Short mmCIF file of C-alpha atoms in Angstrom, two decimals:
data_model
loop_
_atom_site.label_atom_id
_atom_site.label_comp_id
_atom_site.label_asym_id
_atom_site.label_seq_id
_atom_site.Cartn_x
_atom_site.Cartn_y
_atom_site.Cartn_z
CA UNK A 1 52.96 220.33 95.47
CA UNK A 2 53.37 216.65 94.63
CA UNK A 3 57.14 215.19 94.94
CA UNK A 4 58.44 215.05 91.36
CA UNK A 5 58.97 211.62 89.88
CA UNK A 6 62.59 213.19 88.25
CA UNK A 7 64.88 215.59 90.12
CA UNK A 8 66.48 216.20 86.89
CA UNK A 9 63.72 216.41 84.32
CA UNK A 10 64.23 220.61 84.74
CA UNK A 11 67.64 220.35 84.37
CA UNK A 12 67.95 220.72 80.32
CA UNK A 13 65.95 223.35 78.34
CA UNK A 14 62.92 221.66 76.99
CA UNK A 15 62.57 222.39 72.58
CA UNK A 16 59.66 220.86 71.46
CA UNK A 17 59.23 221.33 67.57
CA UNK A 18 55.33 220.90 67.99
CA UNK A 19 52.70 222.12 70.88
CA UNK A 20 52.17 220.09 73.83
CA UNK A 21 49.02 219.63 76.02
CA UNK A 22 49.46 220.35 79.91
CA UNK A 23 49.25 216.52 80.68
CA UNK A 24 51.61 215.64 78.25
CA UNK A 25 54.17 218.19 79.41
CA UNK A 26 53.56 217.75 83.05
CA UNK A 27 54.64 214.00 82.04
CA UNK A 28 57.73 215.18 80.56
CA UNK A 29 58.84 217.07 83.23
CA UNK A 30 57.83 214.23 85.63
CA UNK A 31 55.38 216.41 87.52
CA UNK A 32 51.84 216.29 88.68
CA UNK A 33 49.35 218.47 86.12
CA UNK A 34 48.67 220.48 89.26
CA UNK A 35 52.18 221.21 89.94
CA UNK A 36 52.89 222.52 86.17
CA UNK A 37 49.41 224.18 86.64
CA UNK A 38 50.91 226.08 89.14
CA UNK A 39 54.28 226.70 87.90
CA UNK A 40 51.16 227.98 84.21
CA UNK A 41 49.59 229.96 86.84
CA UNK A 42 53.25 231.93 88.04
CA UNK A 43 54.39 231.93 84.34
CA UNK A 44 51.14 233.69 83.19
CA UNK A 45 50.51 236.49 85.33
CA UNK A 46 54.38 237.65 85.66
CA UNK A 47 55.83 237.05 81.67
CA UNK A 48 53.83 238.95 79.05
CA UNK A 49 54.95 237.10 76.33
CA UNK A 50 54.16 233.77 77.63
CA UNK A 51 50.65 235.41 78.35
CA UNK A 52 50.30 236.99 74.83
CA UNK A 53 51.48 233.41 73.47
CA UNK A 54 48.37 231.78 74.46
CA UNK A 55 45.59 231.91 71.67
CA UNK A 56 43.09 234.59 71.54
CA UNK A 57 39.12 233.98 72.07
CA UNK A 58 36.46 235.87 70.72
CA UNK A 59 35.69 237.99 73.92
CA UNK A 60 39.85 238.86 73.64
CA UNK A 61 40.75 236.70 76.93
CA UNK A 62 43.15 234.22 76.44
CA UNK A 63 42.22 230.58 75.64
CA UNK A 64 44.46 228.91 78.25
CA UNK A 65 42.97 225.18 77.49
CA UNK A 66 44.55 225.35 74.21
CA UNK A 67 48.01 223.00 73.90
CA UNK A 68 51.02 224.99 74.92
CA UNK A 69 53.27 226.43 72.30
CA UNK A 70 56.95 225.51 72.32
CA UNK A 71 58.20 228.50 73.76
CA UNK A 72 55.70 228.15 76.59
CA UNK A 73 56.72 224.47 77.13
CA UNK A 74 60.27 225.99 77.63
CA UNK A 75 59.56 228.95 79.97
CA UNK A 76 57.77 225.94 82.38
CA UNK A 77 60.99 223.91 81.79
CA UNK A 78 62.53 226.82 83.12
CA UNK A 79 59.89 227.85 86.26
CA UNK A 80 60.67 224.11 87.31
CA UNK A 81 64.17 224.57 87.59
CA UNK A 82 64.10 227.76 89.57
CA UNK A 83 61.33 226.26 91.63
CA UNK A 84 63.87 223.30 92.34
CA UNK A 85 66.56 225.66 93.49
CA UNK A 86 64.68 228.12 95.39
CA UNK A 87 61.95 225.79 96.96
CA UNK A 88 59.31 228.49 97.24
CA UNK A 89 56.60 230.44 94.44
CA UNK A 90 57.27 233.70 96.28
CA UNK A 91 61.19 233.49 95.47
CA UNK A 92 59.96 232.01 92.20
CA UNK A 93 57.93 235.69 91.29
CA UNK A 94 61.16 237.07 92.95
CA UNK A 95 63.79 235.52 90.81
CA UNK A 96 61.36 236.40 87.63
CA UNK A 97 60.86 239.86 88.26
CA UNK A 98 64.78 240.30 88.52
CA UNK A 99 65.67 238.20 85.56
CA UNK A 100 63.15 238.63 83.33
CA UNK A 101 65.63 238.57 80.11
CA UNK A 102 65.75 234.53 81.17
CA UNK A 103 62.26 234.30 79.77
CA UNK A 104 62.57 236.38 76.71
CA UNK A 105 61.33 235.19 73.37
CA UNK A 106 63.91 236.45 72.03
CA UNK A 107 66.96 233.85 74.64
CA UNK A 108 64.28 230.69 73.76
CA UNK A 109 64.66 232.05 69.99
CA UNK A 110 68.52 232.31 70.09
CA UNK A 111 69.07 229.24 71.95
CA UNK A 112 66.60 227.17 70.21
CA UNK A 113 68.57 228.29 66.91
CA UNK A 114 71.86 227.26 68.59
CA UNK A 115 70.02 223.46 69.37
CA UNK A 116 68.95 222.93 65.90
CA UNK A 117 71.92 224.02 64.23
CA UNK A 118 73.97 221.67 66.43
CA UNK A 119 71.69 219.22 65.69
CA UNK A 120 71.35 219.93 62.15
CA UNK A 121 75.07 219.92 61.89
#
């Protein structure tokens, strides 16, 4: 992977309020496309829900060109941090398997909630 252009671009949960394409969110995080393509790649074959968040085609695969929902933006946000700690994918499908309640819809739900009601407030 490509040296990031931000050591702390993971360090804040990402909430977008709007989907993002890969590019744009690889620009965010102050990554190369192919480094959030890979931290996609880990996030899609380990976390069901960020799988089943993807659009569905007509042959029932998922369409995984279309823009990135918010929740998915967040559970990359997330795979970046880990992969800054931890330094390797293999810990990163480690530290996934073991936590999976970190990637829950249902913590990016609750803590986006507790973001916009701050924010609202």
């Amino acid at each position: 992977m490509k040296p990031r252009r931000s050591n702390t671009s993971t360090n804040l949960d990402i909430f977008l309020e709007y989907p993002i394409t890969k590019s744009q969110l690889a620009q965010l995080l102050g990554v190369a496309r192919s480094t959030l393509l890979t931290w996609e790649n880990l996030a899609f074959w380990r976390i069901e829900s960020f799988r089943k968040s993807y659009p569905a085609k007509a042959d029932g695969s998922f369409d995984r060109e279309s823009p990135l929902s918010p929740y998915q933006a967040w559970i990359l946000g997330r795979i970046g941090r880990v992969m800054l700690q931890v330094r390797s994918s293999e810990r990163v499908k480690t530290y996934i398997k073991a936590n999976p309640s970190d990637f829950s819809k249902y913590k990016f739900l609750n803590s986006q909630q507790q973001v916009f009601v701050k924010k609202g407030a």
